[in-house]
mmCIF file of C-alpha atoms in Angstrom:
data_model
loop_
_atom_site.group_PDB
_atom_site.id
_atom_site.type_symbol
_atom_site.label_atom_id
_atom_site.label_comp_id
_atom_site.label_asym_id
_atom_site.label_seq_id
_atom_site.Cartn_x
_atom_site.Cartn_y
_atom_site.Cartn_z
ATOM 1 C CA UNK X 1 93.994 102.369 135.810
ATOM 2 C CA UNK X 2 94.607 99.348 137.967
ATOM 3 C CA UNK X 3 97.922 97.965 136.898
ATOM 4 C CA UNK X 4 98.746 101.857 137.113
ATOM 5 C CA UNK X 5 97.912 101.733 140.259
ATOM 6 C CA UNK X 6 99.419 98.600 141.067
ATOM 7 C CA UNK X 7 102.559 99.591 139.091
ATOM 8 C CA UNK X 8 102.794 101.998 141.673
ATOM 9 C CA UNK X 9 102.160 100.773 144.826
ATOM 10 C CA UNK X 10 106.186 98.842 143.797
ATOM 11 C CA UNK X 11 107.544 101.836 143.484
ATOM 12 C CA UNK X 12 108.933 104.138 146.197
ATOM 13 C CA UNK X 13 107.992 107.240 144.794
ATOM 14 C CA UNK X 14 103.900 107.153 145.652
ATOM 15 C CA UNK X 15 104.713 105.897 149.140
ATOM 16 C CA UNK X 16 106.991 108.836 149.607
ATOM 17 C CA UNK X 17 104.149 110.848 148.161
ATOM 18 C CA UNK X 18 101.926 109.441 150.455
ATOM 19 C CA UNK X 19 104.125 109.679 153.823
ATOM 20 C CA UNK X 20 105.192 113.496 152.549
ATOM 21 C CA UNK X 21 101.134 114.483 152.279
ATOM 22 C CA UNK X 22 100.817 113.411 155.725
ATOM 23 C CA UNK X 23 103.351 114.724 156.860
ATOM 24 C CA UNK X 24 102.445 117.965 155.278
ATOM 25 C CA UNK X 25 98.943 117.504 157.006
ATOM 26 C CA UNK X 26 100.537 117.307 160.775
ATOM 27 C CA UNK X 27 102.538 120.191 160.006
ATOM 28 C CA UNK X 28 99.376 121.903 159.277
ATOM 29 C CA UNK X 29 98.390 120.817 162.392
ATOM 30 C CA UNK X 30 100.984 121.973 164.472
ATOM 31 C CA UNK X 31 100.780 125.608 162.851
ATOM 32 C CA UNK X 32 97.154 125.282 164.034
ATOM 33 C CA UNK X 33 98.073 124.665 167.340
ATOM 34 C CA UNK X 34 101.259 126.668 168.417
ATOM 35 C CA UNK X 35 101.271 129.281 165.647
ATOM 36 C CA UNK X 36 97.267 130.170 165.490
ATOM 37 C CA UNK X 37 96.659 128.974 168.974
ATOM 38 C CA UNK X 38 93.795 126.656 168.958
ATOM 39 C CA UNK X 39 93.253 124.166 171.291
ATOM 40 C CA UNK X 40 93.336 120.455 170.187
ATOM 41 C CA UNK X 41 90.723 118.015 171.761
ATOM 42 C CA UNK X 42 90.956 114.157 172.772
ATOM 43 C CA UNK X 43 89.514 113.830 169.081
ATOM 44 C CA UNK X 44 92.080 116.061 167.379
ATOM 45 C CA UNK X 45 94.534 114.359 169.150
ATOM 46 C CA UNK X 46 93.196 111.034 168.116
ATOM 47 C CA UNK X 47 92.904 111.607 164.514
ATOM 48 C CA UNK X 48 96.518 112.947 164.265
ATOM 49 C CA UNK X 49 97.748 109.184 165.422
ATOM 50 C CA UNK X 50 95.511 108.313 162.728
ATOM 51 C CA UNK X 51 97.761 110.318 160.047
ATOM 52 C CA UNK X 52 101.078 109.437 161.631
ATOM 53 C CA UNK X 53 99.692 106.030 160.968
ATOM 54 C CA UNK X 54 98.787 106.581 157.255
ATOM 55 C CA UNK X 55 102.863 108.558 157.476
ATOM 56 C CA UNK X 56 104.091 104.793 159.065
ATOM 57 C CA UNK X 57 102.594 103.290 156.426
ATOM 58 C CA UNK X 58 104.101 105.398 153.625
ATOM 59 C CA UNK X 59 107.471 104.893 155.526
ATOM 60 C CA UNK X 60 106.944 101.024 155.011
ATOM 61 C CA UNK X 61 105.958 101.006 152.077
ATOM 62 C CA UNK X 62 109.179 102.758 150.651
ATOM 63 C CA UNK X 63 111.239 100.705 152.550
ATOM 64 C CA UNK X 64 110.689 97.609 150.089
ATOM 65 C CA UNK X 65 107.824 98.352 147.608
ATOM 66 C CA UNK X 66 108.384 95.358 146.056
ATOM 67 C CA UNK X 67 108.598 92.413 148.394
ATOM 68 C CA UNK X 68 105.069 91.263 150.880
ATOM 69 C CA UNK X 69 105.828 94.302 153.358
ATOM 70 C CA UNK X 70 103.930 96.280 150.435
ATOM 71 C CA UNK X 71 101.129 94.182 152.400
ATOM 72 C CA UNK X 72 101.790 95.190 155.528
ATOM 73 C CA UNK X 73 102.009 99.057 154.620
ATOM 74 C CA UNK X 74 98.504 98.531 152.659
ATOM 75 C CA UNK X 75 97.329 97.301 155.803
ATOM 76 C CA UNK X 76 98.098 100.218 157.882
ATOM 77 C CA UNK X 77 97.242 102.415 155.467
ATOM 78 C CA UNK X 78 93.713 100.840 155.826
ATOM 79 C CA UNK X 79 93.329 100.731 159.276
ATOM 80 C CA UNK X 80 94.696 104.429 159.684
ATOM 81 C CA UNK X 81 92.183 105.998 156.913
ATOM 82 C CA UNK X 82 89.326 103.837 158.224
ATOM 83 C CA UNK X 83 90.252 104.575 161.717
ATOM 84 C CA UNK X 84 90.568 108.777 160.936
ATOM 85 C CA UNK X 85 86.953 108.876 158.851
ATOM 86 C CA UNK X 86 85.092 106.975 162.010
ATOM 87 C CA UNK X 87 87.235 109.233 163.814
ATOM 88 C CA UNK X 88 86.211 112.338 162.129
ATOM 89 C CA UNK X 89 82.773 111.238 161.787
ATOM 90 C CA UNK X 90 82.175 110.764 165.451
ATOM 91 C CA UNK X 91 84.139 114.009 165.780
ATOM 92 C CA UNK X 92 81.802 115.376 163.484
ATOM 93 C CA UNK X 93 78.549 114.540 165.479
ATOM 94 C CA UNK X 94 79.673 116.243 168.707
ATOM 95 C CA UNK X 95 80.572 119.261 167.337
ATOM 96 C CA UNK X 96 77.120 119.221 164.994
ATOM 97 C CA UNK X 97 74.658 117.718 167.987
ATOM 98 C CA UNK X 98 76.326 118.831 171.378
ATOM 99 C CA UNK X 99 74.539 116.773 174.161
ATOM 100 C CA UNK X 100 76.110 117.413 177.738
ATOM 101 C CA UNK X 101 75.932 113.438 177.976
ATOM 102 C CA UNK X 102 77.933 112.424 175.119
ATOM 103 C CA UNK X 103 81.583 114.240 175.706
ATOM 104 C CA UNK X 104 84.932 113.505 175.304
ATOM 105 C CA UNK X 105 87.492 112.564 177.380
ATOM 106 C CA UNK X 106 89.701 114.990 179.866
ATOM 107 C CA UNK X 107 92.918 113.304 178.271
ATOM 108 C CA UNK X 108 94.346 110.941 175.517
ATOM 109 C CA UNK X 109 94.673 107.627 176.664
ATOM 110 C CA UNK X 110 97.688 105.846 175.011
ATOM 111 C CA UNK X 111 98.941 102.396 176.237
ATOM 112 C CA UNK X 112 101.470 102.059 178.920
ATOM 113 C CA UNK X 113 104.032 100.982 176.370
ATOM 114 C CA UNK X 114 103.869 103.898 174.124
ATOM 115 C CA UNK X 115 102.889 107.209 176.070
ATOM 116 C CA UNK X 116 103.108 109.239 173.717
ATOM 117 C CA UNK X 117 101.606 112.194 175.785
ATOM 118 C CA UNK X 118 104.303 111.846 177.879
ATOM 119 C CA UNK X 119 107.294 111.541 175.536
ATOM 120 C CA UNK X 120 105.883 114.484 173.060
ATOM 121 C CA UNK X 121 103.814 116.791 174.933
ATOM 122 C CA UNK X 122 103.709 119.302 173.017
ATOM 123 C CA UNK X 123 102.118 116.992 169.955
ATOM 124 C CA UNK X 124 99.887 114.794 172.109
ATOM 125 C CA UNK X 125 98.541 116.634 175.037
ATOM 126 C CA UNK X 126 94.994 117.830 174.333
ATOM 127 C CA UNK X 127 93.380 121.199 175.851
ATOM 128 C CA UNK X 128 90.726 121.711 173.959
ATOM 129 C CA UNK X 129 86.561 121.097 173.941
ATOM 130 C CA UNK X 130 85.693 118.103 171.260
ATOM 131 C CA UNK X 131 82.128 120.412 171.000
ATOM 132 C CA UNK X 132 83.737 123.899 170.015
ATOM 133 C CA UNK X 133 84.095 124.623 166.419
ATOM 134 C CA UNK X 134 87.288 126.968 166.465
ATOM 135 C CA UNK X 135 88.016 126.967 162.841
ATOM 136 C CA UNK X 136 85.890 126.733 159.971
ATOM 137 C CA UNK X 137 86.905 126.659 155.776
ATOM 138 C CA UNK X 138 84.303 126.875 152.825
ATOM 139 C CA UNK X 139 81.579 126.482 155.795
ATOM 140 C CA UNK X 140 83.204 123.478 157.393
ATOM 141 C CA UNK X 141 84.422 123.030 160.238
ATOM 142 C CA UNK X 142 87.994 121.057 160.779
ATOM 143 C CA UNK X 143 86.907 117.393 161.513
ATOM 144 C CA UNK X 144 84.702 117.909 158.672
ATOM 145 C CA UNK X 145 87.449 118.785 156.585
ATOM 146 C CA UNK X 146 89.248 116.020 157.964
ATOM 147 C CA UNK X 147 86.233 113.374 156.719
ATOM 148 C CA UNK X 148 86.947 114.426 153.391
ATOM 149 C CA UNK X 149 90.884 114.127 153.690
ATOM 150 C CA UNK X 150 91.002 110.203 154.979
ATOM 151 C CA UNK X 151 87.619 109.417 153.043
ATOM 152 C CA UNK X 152 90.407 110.124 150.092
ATOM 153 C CA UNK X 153 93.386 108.468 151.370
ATOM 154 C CA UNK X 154 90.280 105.563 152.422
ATOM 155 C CA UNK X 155 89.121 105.231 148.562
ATOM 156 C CA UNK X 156 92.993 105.538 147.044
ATOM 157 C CA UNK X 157 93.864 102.875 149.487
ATOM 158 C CA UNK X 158 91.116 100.872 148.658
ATOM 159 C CA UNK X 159 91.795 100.917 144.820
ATOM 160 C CA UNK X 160 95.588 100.016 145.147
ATOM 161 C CA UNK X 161 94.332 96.923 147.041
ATOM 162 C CA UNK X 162 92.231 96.267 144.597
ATOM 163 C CA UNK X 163 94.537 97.050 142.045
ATOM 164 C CA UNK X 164 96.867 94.398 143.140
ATOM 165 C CA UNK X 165 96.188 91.137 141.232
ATOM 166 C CA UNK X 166 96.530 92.878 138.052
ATOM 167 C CA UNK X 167 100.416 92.625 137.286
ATOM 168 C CA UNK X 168 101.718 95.681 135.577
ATOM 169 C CA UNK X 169 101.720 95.235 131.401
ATOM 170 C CA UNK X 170 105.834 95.004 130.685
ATOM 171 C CA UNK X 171 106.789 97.397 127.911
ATOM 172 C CA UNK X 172 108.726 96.127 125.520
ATOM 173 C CA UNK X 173 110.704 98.908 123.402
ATOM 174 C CA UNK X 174 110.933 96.362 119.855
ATOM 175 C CA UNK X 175 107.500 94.528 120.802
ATOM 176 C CA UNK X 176 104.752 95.385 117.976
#
């Protein structure tokens, strides 16, 4: 399973595969917010950088599967699932153990060199209560679902980098 794994991670196609689920994920997103009507917190907000980061690194890796950026994409990819679960998790906790002392913020705070809640409002501004549970699946509630979704793209990530020492076996058509 390994050198399947690492087979993959120098090909384009599971990168795409990757970038295409999380972009399907934001979409998602979006429907919740503009088409359904529910109001995204600071949190929500948060955790979608955290999937257009696991998108980036999909992006990256496609670009050149095969040469050391693969390293760089694996490294966003790691940093974007770990950062959406501890995300989610904390996301989790308000919404499971409201205390009027531990809130979130008013408003997304993105550096001065990339504000993003100024160049794509209607993606990045938040208007919603990190406490209120407006939409619940199976019993959970969103950033529950949401634990589950980068715990996943956490654990595959953490496989293909393990998966990377072991070269892929070459097939050989006439080999016995």
């Amino acid at each position: 399973m390994l050198r399947y794994l690492n087979q993959c991670s120098r090909g384009r196609g599971a990168w795409l595969l990757m970038a295409f689920t999380a972009f399907i994920l934001e979409m998602v997103a979006l429907y919740f917010q503009h088409v359904m009507m529910l109001r995204p917190c600071v949190m929500c907000i948060y955790e979608r950088c955290a999937l257009f980061g696991i998108m980036g690194a999909g992006l990256v890796g496609a670009i050149a599967p095969k040469t050391p950026l693969r390293y760089g994409a694996l490294l966003i990819w790691l940093y974007s699932a770990w950062e959406g679960v501890r995300l989610s998790y904390e996301h989790t906790m308000i919404q499971l153990h409201p205390n009027p002392f531990v809130t979130c913020e008013f408003a997304a705070r993105f550096p001065s060199w990339l504000p993003l809640n100024k160049w794509l409002p209607s993606v990045f501004v938040a208007s919603g209560d990190c406490s209120e549970n407006q939409w619940s699946f199976l019993t959970l509630g969103m950033p529950q679902w949401l634990i589950v979704v980068f715990s996943v793209f956490l654990l595959i990530a953490l496989l293909v980098v393990i998966a990377q020492p072991f070269k892929p076996k070459r097939r050989d058509l006439f080999s016995r």
